[in-house]
Amino acid sequence: MLTDVLQRMADDRGGVLGVEPGLVIEPDDTWTPVTELMREPHTLLDELIDETARRWNAPHHVGAALFWKTYGYWHTLPMALGWALDGRVPVMRPAETWFKVSEAGVTIAATRVTWTEGTDAIGESLAEAQQPLVTAISRRARVGERTLWGSTAEAFAQPLTSVVPGDYMELLRRIGPPVDGLIEPAGDGYFRRTCCLWITLPGVEPCASCCVLRPR
C-alpha cells in the first residue's frame, strides 16, 4: 500500500522523489552509505552542507538547516505515510540505508526495510538514524537542534495534510520528544513553532507554515 502511494507521488512529480518508491534497492556506485554521513570528521556531511549553501547563496548555518530540511523530510516521509495508511511503519536502519544526490535534493533507500507497527519504532528510528546527524549538524554549523527537529516534525505533518489524511498531532504526541510540541494546528493546515531559516534568504517568500506567519 505504501509503495503504491510513493509510486503515485513519483509519477505526479515526473519521477522527482526523495525516496525510492519501492524503498529497497541493490545499490550501485551512484549510491553512498548513510553511515558515511555519520562518520567523523563528517567530511561528506560538510560537503553536502556547503553544496546546499552555494545553491541558495546562503550562509553556512542556513545551508545546514536547508540540507536537513530536505534530508529529514525524505527519511521521515515513509514512516509518516505508513503510520497513516495502515499502521505499518517502514524503518530504514543506518547500516542498511543509502542515499544519493538527486533532483529532489537527496534520494534515500535501503538494502533492507524492517516493517513494524506503532510509534515506538518511529521514535527509535529518529534516535538511531536522525539524532546523530542532527547533533553533528548543530555542532558544526551552529544551528539549534530544536530548529532542525522542527523540520522533522513538519515532515510528519506535511504529508498527512497533503498526501494521506492523518492525525499528525496525535502522531507527534505519541512519538514525544524531540518532535512533539513543534507544530501547531491552524484550520486545515498548521504552523511550525521553529523556523527552517528559508525566510532568511534574500527575496524569498515565507513558507506557508512559517512561524513568522503565526497569528499572535
Short mmCIF file of C-alpha atoms in Angstrom, two decimals:
data_model
loop_
_atom_site.label_atom_id
_atom_site.label_comp_id
_atom_site.label_asym_id
_atom_site.label_seq_id
_atom_site.Cartn_x
_atom_site.Cartn_y
_atom_site.Cartn_z
CA MET A 1 0.00 0.00 0.00
CA LEU A 2 2.72 2.50 0.97
CA THR A 3 4.88 1.74 -2.05
CA ASP A 4 1.85 2.29 -4.30
CA VAL A 5 1.34 5.75 -2.77
CA LEU A 6 5.03 6.57 -3.19
CA GLN A 7 4.93 5.47 -6.81
CA ARG A 8 1.92 7.73 -7.47
CA MET A 9 3.80 10.60 -5.84
CA ALA A 10 6.80 9.93 -8.07
CA ASP A 11 4.61 9.78 -11.17
CA ASP A 12 2.90 13.06 -10.25
CA ARG A 13 6.32 14.70 -9.79
CA GLY A 14 7.81 13.47 -13.04
CA GLY A 15 9.92 10.94 -11.18
CA VAL A 16 11.42 13.52 -8.80
CA LEU A 17 11.04 11.94 -5.37
CA GLY A 18 13.50 11.84 -2.49
CA VAL A 19 12.78 8.25 -1.57
CA GLU A 20 12.75 5.22 -3.85
CA PRO A 21 9.08 4.24 -4.29
CA GLY A 22 9.91 0.59 -3.65
CA LEU A 23 12.08 1.58 -0.66
CA VAL A 24 14.53 -1.29 -1.26
CA ILE A 25 17.44 -1.18 -3.72
CA GLU A 26 20.57 -3.00 -4.72
CA PRO A 27 22.95 -0.03 -4.62
CA ASP A 28 25.36 0.67 -7.45
CA ASP A 29 28.19 3.18 -7.41
CA THR A 30 25.77 6.13 -7.59
CA TRP A 31 24.65 5.38 -4.02
CA THR A 32 26.54 6.16 -0.80
CA PRO A 33 26.01 4.52 2.61
CA VAL A 34 24.36 6.86 5.09
CA THR A 35 26.94 5.72 7.62
CA GLU A 36 29.44 7.82 5.64
CA LEU A 37 27.43 10.92 6.60
CA MET A 38 27.72 9.94 10.24
CA ARG A 39 31.42 9.14 10.11
CA GLU A 40 33.74 11.60 11.85
CA PRO A 41 35.23 14.00 10.91
CA HIS A 42 31.98 14.40 8.89
CA THR A 43 33.75 15.38 5.68
CA LEU A 44 30.92 14.23 3.43
CA LEU A 45 28.29 15.91 5.58
CA ASP A 46 30.24 19.17 5.37
CA GLU A 47 30.45 18.87 1.59
CA LEU A 48 26.68 18.45 1.26
CA ILE A 49 26.01 21.38 3.57
CA ASP A 50 28.43 23.54 1.59
CA GLU A 51 26.79 22.48 -1.66
CA THR A 52 23.36 23.42 -0.32
CA ALA A 53 24.63 26.79 0.89
CA ARG A 54 26.14 27.53 -2.53
CA ARG A 55 22.94 26.52 -4.33
CA TRP A 56 20.90 29.07 -2.39
CA ASN A 57 23.69 31.63 -1.87
CA ALA A 58 23.09 31.14 1.83
CA PRO A 59 25.26 31.44 4.95
CA HIS A 60 26.71 28.17 6.17
CA HIS A 61 24.25 27.71 9.04
CA VAL A 62 21.28 28.35 6.73
CA GLY A 63 22.64 25.85 4.21
CA ALA A 64 22.89 23.33 7.04
CA ALA A 65 19.28 23.90 8.08
CA LEU A 66 18.05 23.62 4.49
CA PHE A 67 20.06 20.46 3.87
CA TRP A 68 18.48 18.91 6.93
CA LYS A 69 15.00 20.08 5.91
CA THR A 70 15.45 18.08 2.70
CA TYR A 71 17.16 15.00 4.12
CA GLY A 72 14.96 14.81 7.20
CA TYR A 73 11.80 15.14 5.11
CA TRP A 74 12.57 12.24 2.81
CA HIS A 75 13.76 10.00 5.62
CA THR A 76 10.63 10.73 7.66
CA LEU A 77 8.02 10.65 4.88
CA PRO A 78 7.68 6.84 4.52
CA MET A 79 7.21 6.41 8.28
CA ALA A 80 4.54 9.12 8.42
CA LEU A 81 2.62 7.72 5.45
CA GLY A 82 2.92 4.12 6.61
CA TRP A 83 1.51 5.01 10.02
CA ALA A 84 -1.42 6.90 8.46
CA LEU A 85 -2.21 4.27 5.83
CA ASP A 86 -2.35 1.04 7.80
CA GLY A 87 -0.12 1.39 10.85
CA ARG A 88 2.76 -0.48 9.22
CA VAL A 89 5.91 1.61 9.59
CA PRO A 90 9.00 1.04 7.41
CA VAL A 91 12.20 1.52 9.35
CA MET A 92 15.46 2.08 7.50
CA ARG A 93 18.35 1.36 9.84
CA PRO A 94 21.51 3.40 9.26
CA ALA A 95 23.67 0.40 8.40
CA GLU A 96 21.19 -0.55 5.67
CA THR A 97 20.35 2.92 4.36
CA TRP A 98 21.85 4.58 1.28
CA PHE A 99 21.45 7.94 -0.38
CA LYS A 100 22.41 9.87 -3.48
CA VAL A 101 22.23 13.50 -4.54
CA SER A 102 19.26 13.93 -6.87
CA GLU A 103 16.80 16.42 -8.31
CA ALA A 104 14.85 16.06 -5.07
CA GLY A 105 17.93 17.19 -3.15
CA VAL A 106 18.71 13.70 -1.96
CA THR A 107 17.08 10.33 -2.59
CA ILE A 108 17.05 7.71 0.16
CA ALA A 109 16.55 3.95 0.02
CA ALA A 110 17.68 0.84 1.88
CA THR A 111 19.02 -2.60 1.17
CA ARG A 112 16.51 -3.93 3.70
CA VAL A 113 13.49 -2.38 5.40
CA THR A 114 12.13 -3.52 8.76
CA TRP A 115 8.33 -3.29 8.90
CA THR A 116 7.00 -2.52 12.36
CA GLU A 117 3.82 -1.27 13.99
CA GLY A 118 3.21 1.60 16.37
CA THR A 119 5.05 4.78 17.17
CA ASP A 120 7.74 3.36 19.46
CA ALA A 121 9.62 2.19 16.39
CA ILE A 122 9.40 5.68 14.87
CA GLY A 123 10.91 7.24 17.96
CA GLU A 124 13.66 4.64 17.96
CA SER A 125 14.37 5.34 14.30
CA LEU A 126 14.67 9.07 14.97
CA ALA A 127 17.11 8.36 17.78
CA GLU A 128 19.19 5.93 15.75
CA ALA A 129 19.09 7.43 12.26
CA GLN A 130 18.44 11.17 12.72
CA GLN A 131 19.81 12.18 16.13
CA PRO A 132 23.48 11.57 15.19
CA LEU A 133 23.10 13.79 12.12
CA VAL A 134 21.14 16.47 13.98
CA THR A 135 23.84 16.58 16.65
CA ALA A 136 26.65 16.77 14.09
CA ILE A 137 24.94 19.48 12.03
CA SER A 138 24.10 21.53 15.10
CA ARG A 139 27.66 21.45 16.40
CA ARG A 140 29.36 22.07 13.08
CA ALA A 141 27.03 24.73 11.69
CA ARG A 142 25.88 26.35 14.93
CA VAL A 143 22.20 25.86 14.22
CA GLY A 144 19.99 24.81 17.10
CA GLU A 145 18.83 21.22 17.38
CA ARG A 146 15.28 22.43 18.07
CA THR A 147 15.33 24.23 14.71
CA LEU A 148 16.42 21.04 12.97
CA TRP A 149 13.89 18.86 14.77
CA GLY A 150 11.20 21.33 13.71
CA SER A 151 11.85 20.25 10.14
CA THR A 152 11.45 16.60 11.11
CA ALA A 153 8.21 17.43 12.93
CA GLU A 154 6.93 19.14 9.80
CA ALA A 155 7.90 16.07 7.78
CA PHE A 156 5.27 14.18 9.78
CA ALA A 157 2.62 16.91 9.46
CA GLN A 158 3.00 17.92 5.80
CA PRO A 159 2.33 14.54 4.13
CA LEU A 160 -0.60 13.87 6.47
CA THR A 161 -2.26 17.08 5.29
CA SER A 162 -1.37 16.86 1.59
CA VAL A 163 -0.85 13.20 0.63
CA VAL A 164 -2.74 10.90 3.02
CA PRO A 165 -5.09 12.31 5.68
CA GLY A 166 -3.85 11.55 9.17
CA ASP A 167 -3.90 12.92 12.70
CA TYR A 168 -0.38 14.29 12.69
CA MET A 169 -0.81 15.95 16.09
CA GLU A 170 -1.68 12.60 17.64
CA LEU A 171 1.26 11.02 15.87
CA LEU A 172 3.67 13.68 17.15
CA ARG A 173 2.21 13.36 20.66
CA ARG A 174 2.74 9.60 20.64
CA ILE A 175 6.31 9.92 19.39
CA GLY A 176 7.06 12.55 22.02
CA PRO A 177 10.37 14.43 22.22
CA PRO A 178 12.16 15.72 20.27
CA VAL A 179 9.34 16.36 17.75
CA ASP A 180 6.26 16.80 19.94
CA GLY A 181 5.26 20.42 20.55
CA LEU A 182 6.94 21.84 17.44
CA ILE A 183 3.80 22.00 15.25
CA GLU A 184 0.62 23.97 15.91
CA PRO A 185 -2.60 23.15 14.00
CA ALA A 186 -4.40 26.03 12.27
CA GLY A 187 -7.61 25.35 10.37
CA ASP A 188 -6.89 22.89 7.57
CA GLY A 189 -3.16 23.47 7.94
CA TYR A 190 -0.53 24.08 10.58
CA PHE A 191 2.28 26.38 11.63
CA ARG A 192 5.75 25.48 12.77
CA ARG A 193 6.98 26.72 16.12
CA THR A 194 10.52 26.89 14.77
CA CYS A 195 11.89 28.37 11.56
CA CYS A 196 13.61 26.34 8.85
CA LEU A 197 15.61 29.53 8.04
CA TRP A 198 14.43 29.70 4.42
CA ILE A 199 12.92 33.12 5.17
CA THR A 200 16.41 34.49 5.91
CA LEU A 201 17.36 34.23 2.21
CA PRO A 202 17.07 37.45 0.18
CA GLY A 203 13.97 37.89 -1.95
CA VAL A 204 12.07 34.78 -0.87
CA GLU A 205 8.53 34.36 0.40
CA PRO A 206 7.98 32.60 3.73
CA CYS A 207 6.80 29.01 3.69
CA ALA A 208 3.04 28.69 4.24
CA SER A 209 3.77 27.01 7.58
CA CYS A 210 6.43 29.52 8.70
CA CYS A 211 6.36 30.52 12.34
CA VAL A 212 6.61 34.20 11.33
CA LEU A 213 3.09 33.92 9.88
CA ARG A 214 1.53 32.52 13.06
CA PRO A 215 -1.19 34.83 14.42
CA ARG A 216 -0.17 36.39 17.69
#
